[in-house]
Coordinates of C-alpha atoms and ligand atoms in Angstrom, one line a residue:
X1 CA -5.4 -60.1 -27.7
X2 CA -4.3 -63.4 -28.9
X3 CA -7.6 -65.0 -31.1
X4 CA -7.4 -68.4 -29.0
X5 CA -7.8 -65.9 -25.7
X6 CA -10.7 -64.3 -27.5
X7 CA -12.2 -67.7 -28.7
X8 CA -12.0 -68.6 -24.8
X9 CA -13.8 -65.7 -23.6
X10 CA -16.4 -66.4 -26.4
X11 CA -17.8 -69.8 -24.9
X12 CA -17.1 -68.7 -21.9
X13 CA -19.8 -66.2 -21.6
X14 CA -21.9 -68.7 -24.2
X15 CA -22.2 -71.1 -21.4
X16 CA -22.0 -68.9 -18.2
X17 CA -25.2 -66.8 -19.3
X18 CA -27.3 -70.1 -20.1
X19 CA -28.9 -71.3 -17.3
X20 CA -28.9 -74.8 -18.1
X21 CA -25.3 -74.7 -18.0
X22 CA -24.0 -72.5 -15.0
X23 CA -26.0 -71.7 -12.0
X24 CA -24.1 -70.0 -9.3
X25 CA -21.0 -68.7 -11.0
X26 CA -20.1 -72.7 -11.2
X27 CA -18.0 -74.2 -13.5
X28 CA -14.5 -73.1 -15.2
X29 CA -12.9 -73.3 -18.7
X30 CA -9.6 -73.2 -19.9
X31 CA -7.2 -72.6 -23.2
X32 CA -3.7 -74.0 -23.4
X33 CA -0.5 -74.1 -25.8
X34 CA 2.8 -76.0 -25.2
X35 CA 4.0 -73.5 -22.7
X36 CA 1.2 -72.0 -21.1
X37 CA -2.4 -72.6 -19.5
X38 CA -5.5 -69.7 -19.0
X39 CA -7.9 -70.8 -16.6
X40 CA -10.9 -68.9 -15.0
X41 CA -9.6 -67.5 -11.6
X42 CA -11.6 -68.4 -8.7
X43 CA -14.2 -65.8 -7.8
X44 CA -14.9 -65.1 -11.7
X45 CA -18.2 -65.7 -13.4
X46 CA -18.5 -67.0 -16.5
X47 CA -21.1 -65.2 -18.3
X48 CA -18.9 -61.8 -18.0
X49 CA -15.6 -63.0 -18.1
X50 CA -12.6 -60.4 -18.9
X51 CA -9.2 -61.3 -20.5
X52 CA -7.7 -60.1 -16.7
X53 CA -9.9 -62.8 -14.9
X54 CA -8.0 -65.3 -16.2
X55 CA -5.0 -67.2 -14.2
X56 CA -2.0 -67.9 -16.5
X57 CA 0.0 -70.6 -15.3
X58 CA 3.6 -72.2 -16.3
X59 CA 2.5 -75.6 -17.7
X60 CA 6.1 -77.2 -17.0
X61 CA 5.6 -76.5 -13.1
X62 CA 2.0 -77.7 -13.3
X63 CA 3.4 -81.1 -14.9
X64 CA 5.4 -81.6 -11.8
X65 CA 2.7 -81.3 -9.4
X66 CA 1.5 -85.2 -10.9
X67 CA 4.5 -86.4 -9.4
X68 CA 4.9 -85.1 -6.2
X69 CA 4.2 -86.8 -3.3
X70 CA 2.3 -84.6 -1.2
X71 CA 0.9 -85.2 3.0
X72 CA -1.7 -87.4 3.7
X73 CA -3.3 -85.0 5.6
X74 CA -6.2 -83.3 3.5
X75 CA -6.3 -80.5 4.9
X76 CA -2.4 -80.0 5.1
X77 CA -2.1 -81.6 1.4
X78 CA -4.6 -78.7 -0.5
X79 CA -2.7 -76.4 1.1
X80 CA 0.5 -77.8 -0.2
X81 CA -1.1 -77.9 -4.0
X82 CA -2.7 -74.7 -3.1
X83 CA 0.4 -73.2 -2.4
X84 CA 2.0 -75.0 -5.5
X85 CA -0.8 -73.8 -7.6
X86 CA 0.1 -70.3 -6.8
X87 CA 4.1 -70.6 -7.5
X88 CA 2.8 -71.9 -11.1
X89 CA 0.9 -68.8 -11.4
X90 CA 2.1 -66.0 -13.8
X91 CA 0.6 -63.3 -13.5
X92 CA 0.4 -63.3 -9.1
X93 CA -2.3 -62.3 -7.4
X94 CA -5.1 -64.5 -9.8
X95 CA -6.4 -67.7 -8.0
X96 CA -6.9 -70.6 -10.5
X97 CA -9.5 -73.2 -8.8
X98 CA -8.2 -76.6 -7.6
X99 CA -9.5 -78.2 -11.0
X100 CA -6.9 -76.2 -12.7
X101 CA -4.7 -79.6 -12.7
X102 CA -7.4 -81.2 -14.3
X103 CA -7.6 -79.1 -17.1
X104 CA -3.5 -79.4 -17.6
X105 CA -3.9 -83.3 -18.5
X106 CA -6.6 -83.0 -20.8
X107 CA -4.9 -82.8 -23.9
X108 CA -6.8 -80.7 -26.2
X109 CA -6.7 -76.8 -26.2
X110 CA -9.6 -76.0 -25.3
X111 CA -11.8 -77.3 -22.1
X112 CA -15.3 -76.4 -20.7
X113 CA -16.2 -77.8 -17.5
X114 CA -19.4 -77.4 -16.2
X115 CA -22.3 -78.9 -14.1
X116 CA -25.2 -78.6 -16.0
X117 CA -28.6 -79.6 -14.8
X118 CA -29.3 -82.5 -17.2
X119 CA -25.9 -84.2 -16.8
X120 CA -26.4 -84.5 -13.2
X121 CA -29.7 -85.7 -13.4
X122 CA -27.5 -88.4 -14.9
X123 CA -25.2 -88.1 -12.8
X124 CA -26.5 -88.1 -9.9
X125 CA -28.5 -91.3 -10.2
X126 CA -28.6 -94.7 -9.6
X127 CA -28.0 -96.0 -13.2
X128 CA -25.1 -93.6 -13.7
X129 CA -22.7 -95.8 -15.4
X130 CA -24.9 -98.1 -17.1
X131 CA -27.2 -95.6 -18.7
X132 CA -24.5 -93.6 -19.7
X133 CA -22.7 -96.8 -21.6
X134 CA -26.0 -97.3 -22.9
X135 CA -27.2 -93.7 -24.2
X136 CA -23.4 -93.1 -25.0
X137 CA -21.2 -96.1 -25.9
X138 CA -18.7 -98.4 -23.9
X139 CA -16.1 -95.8 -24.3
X140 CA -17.7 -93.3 -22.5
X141 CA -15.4 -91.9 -19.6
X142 CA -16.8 -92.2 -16.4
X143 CA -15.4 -91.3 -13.0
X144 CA -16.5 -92.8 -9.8
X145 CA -17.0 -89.7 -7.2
X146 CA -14.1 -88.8 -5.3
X147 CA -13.4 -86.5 -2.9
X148 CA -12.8 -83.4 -4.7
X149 CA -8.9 -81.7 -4.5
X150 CA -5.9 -83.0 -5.4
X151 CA -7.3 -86.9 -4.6
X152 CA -9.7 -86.5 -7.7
X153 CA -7.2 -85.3 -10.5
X154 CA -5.1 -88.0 -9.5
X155 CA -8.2 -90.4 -10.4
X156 CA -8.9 -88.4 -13.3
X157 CA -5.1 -88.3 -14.7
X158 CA -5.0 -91.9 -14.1
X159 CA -8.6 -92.7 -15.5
X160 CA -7.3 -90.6 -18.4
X161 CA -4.0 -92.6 -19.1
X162 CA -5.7 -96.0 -18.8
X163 CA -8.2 -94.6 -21.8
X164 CA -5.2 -93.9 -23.7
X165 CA -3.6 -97.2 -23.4
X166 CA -7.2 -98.8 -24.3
X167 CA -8.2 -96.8 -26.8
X168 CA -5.5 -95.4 -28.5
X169 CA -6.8 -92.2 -28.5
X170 CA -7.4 -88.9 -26.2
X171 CA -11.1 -88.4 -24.5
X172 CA -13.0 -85.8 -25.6
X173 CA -15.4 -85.7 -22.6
X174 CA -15.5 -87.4 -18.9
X175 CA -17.8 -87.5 -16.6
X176 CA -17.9 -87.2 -13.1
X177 CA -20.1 -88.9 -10.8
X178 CA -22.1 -86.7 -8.6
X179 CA -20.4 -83.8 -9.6
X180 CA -20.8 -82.5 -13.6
X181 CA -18.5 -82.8 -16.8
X182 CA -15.5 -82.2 -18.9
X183 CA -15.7 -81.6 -22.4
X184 CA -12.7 -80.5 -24.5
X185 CA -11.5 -79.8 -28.4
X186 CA -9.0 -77.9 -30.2
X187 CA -11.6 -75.7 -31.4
X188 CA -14.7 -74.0 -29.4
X189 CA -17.0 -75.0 -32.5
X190 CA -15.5 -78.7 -31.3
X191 CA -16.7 -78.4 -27.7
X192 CA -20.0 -76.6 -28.5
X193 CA -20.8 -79.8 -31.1
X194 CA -20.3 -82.1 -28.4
X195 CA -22.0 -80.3 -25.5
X196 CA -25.1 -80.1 -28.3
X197 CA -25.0 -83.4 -28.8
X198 CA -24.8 -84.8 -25.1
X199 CA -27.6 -82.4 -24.4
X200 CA -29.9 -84.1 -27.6
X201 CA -29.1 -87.2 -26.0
X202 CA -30.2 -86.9 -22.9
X203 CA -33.3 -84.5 -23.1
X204 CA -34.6 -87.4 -26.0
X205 CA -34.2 -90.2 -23.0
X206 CA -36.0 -87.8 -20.3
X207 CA -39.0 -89.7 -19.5
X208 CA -41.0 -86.8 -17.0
X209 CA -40.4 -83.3 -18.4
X210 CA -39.7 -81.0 -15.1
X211 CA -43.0 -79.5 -13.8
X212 CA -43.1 -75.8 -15.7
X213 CA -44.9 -72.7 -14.7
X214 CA -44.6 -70.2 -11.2
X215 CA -47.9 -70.7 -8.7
X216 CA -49.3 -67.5 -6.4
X217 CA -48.6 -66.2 -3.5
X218 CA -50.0 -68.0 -0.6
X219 CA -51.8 -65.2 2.0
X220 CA -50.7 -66.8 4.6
X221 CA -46.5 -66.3 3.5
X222 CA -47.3 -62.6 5.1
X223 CA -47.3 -64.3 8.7
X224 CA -45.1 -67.9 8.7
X225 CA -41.9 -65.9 6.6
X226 CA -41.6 -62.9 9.4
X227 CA -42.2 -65.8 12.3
X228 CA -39.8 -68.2 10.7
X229 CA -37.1 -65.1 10.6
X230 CA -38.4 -64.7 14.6
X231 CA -37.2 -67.8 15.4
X232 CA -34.0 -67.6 13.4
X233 CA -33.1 -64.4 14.9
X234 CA -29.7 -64.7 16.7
X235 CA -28.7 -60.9 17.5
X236 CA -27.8 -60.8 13.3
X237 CA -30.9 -60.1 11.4
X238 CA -31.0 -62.6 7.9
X239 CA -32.7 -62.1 4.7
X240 CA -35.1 -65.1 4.0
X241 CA -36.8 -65.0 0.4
X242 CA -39.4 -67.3 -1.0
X243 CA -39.8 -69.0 -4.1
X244 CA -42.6 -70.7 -5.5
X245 CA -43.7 -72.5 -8.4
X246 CA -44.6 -76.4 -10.2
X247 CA -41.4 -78.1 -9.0
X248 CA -41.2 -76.8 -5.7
X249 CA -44.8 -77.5 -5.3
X250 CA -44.0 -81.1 -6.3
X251 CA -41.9 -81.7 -3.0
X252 CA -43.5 -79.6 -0.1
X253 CA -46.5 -81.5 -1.4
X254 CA -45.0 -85.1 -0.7
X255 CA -42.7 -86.3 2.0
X256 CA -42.1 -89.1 -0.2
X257 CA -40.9 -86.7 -2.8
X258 CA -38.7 -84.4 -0.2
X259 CA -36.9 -87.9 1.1
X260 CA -35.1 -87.6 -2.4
X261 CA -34.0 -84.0 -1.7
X262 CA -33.0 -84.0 1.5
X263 CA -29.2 -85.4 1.2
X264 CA -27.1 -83.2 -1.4
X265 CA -25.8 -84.1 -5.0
X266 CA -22.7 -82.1 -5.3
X267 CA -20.2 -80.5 -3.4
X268 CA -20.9 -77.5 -4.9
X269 CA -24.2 -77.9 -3.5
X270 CA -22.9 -78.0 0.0
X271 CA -21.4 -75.2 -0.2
X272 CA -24.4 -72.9 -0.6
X273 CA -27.1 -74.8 1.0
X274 CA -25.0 -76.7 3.4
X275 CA -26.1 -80.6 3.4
X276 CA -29.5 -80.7 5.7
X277 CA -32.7 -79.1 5.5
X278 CA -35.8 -78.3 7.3
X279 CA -39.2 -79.7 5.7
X280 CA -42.4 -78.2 7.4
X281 CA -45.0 -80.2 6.9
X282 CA -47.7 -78.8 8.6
X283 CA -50.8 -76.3 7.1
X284 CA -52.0 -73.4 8.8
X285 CA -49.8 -70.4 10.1
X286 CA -50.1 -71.4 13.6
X287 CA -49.7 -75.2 12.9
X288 CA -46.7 -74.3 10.6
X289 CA -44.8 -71.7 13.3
X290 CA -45.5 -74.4 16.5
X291 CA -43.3 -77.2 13.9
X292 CA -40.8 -74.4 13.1
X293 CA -40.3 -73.5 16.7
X294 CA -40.1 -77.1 17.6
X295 CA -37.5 -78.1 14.9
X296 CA -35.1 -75.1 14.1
X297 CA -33.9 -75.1 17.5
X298 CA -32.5 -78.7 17.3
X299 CA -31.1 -78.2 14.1
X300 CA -29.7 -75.5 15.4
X301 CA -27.8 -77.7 18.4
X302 CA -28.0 -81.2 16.2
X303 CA -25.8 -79.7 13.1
X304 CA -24.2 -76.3 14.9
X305 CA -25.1 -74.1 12.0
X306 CA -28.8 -72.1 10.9
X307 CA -30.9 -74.1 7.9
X308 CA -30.2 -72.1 4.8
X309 CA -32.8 -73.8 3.1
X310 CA -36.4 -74.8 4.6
X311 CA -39.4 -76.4 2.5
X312 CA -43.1 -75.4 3.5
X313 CA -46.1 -76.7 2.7
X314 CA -48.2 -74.2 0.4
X315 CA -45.8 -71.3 1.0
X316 CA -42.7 -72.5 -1.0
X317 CA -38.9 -72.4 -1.0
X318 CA -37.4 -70.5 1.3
X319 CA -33.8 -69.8 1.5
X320 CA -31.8 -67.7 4.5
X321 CA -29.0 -65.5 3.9
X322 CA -26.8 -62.7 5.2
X323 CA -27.6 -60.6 1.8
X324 CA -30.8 -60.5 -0.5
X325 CA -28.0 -62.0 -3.6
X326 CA -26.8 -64.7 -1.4
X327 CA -30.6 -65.9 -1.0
X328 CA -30.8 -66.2 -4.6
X329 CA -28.0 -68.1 -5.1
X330 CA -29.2 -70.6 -2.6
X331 CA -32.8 -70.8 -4.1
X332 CA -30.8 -71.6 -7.9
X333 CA -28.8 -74.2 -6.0
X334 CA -31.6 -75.8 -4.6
X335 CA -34.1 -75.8 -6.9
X336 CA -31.5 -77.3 -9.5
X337 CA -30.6 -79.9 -6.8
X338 CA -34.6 -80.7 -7.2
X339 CA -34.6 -80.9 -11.1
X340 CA -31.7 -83.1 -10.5
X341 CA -33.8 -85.2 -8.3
X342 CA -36.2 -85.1 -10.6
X343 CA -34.6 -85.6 -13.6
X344 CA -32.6 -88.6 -12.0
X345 CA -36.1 -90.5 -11.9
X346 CA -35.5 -91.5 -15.9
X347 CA -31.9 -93.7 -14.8
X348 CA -32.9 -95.1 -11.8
X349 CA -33.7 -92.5 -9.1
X350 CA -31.9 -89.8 -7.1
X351 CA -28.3 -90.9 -5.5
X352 CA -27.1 -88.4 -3.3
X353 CA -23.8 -88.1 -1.8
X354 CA -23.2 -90.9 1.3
X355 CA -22.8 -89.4 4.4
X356 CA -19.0 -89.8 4.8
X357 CA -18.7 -88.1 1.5
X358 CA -20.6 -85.3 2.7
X359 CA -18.6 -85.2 6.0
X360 CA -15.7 -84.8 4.0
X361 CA -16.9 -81.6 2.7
X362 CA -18.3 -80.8 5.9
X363 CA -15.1 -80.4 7.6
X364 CA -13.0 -79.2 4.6
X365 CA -15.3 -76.3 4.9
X366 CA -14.5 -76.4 8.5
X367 CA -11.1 -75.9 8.2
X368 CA -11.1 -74.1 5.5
X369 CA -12.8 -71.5 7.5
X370 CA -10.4 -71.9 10.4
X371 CA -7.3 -71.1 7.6
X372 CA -9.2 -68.3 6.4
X373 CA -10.0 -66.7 9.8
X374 CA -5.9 -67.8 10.7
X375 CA -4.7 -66.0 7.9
Ligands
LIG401 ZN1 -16.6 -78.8 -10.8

């Protein structure tokens, strides 16, 4: 194995097992020479990453794809640069993600991008830009959200090149609004320094540290969790799981706390926990079942999909899946989407996604579906 390949597997798994990094198999890093580019296949996780989970692809064909005028269709153009993406792939069969093109313009060998907690907490908030000129410098790259595909590594190639001109130099890291960060070096001890350092920076300019420490049981979860899954229940019977602890406790108690968790951050987000949630309010198992029986039913017909994430009053987090692994995941998603909340307080509060942004995703994932089910 070549030692760059082996460098990237190394912080590759140094990031993807560190929870404040990766949560949810999120995130993807990359290695490249003149001729060719590794990138994490879709599908992989980070934290046990294999040389064979890689997607190789022809850099020379992956140049060409800046050029090309593709529809104006969304839908119609991913699948285009979907398609294109996989004709640039050399060893067939591997999917690289639709960041891959990203990667290609960054012009060091080695990039790490990832969405950790703290940087959204950032970058998800109101002072976004300003704070990170101020805690970072006037050259700091930043990138105003964008829908995410072929659209955004336009914006990013061209937010790129007009550094370049400026500056006179390549950027080492960008950041991207409502969404996470690239950070990239010819060497992994390169990227590590400057990951360390961003971290420093912002946990020194936190001003609340995030609520620590799990909380009991409530009795009463024995009765509202199986009458909650009573209501859900569709003919397909769905795992619901329950987490509980200082930070969750910090929004069921408060619906002035939960108004700044109940749009999503990220995309990414939306993908797991889908972009509404149910907030029960009430105490009491009857009190709480009569307001779950009232308002999961017009979810149901309001948004055409079941919640995948309800808030409870004294009971906790609870998250609804098809398997017991999938309800983790969406507990991780959402809980980081509340220390994002959280942490967004020190630059000026949480700014979720607008709702056409969201709707975007919405019906991506919509016919994303339909393509999938097609083919
Ligand atoms: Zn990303």
């Amino acid at each position: 194995m070549k030692k760059e390949i082996k460098e990237l597997i190394e912080i590759s798994r140094f990031y993807g097992s560190d929870s404040r990094f990766v949560i949810a198999g999120g995130g993807n890093t990359s290695y490249k020479n003149a001729e060719k580019l590794w990138v994490k296949a879709s599908g992989s996780s980070l934290s046990t990453i294999t040389e064979e989970e890689f997607a190789v692809l022809d850099r020379a064909k992956l140049s060409l794809m800046s050029q090309k005028t593709y529809s104006n269709n969304p839908a119609e153009r991913e699948e285009e640069v979907k398609n294109d993406l996989a004709e640039a792939t050399i060893n067939k069969g591997k999917r690289p993600s639709v960041e891959t093109s990203m990667h290609n313009v960054i012009n060091y060998a080695f990039v790490v991008h990832l969405h950790p907690t703290i940087v959204n907490g950032l970058m998800c908030a109101q002072n976004a830009e300003g704070d990170l000129k101020k805690l970072f410098g006037n050259r700091a790259l930043y990138v105003e959200y964008t829908d995410p595909g072929y659209v955004l590594f336009k914006k990013v190639e061209n937010s790129i090149i007009a550094y370049r001109t400026r500056y006179g130099e390549e950027p080492a890291v960008i950041w991207l609004q409502n969404h996470g960060i690239f950070v990239a070096g010819d060497t992994i001890e390169g990227v590590k320094a400057l990951y360390a350092k961003i971290l420093d920076t912002l946990s020194d300019n936190v001003i609340l540290t995030l609520p620590a420490g799990v909380r009991a049981t409530c009795p009463n979860t024995e009765i509202i969790i199986p009458g909650i899954r009573r209501i859900l229940y569709n003919g397909s019977p769905k795992w619901l799981k329950v987490r509980k602890n200082e930070l969750i406790k910090f929004y069921y108690d408060s619906i002035g706390h939960q108004s700044k968790i109940a749009k999503p951050f990220t995309p990414d987000a939306i993908v797991y926990c889908k972009s509404n949630y149910i907030f029960l309010n009430d105490e009491g198992p009857e009190a709480v079942l009569a307001q779950a029986a009232g308002v999961i039913p017009s979810f149901i017909s309001n948004f055409g999909y079941q919640p995948k994430v309800l808030l409870i009053k004294e009971i906790g987090l609870v998250s609804v899946g098809d398997t017991e692994a999938q309800c983790d995941i969406i507990l991780d998603v959402f809980e980081d989407a509340m220390k994002i909340a959280y942490l967004s307080e020190s630059f000026g509060g949480a700014h979720p996604m607008t709702p056409s942004q969201i709707d975007f995703i919405d019906h991506w994932e919509v016919e994303n579906y339909r393509r999938n089910v097609a083919g």
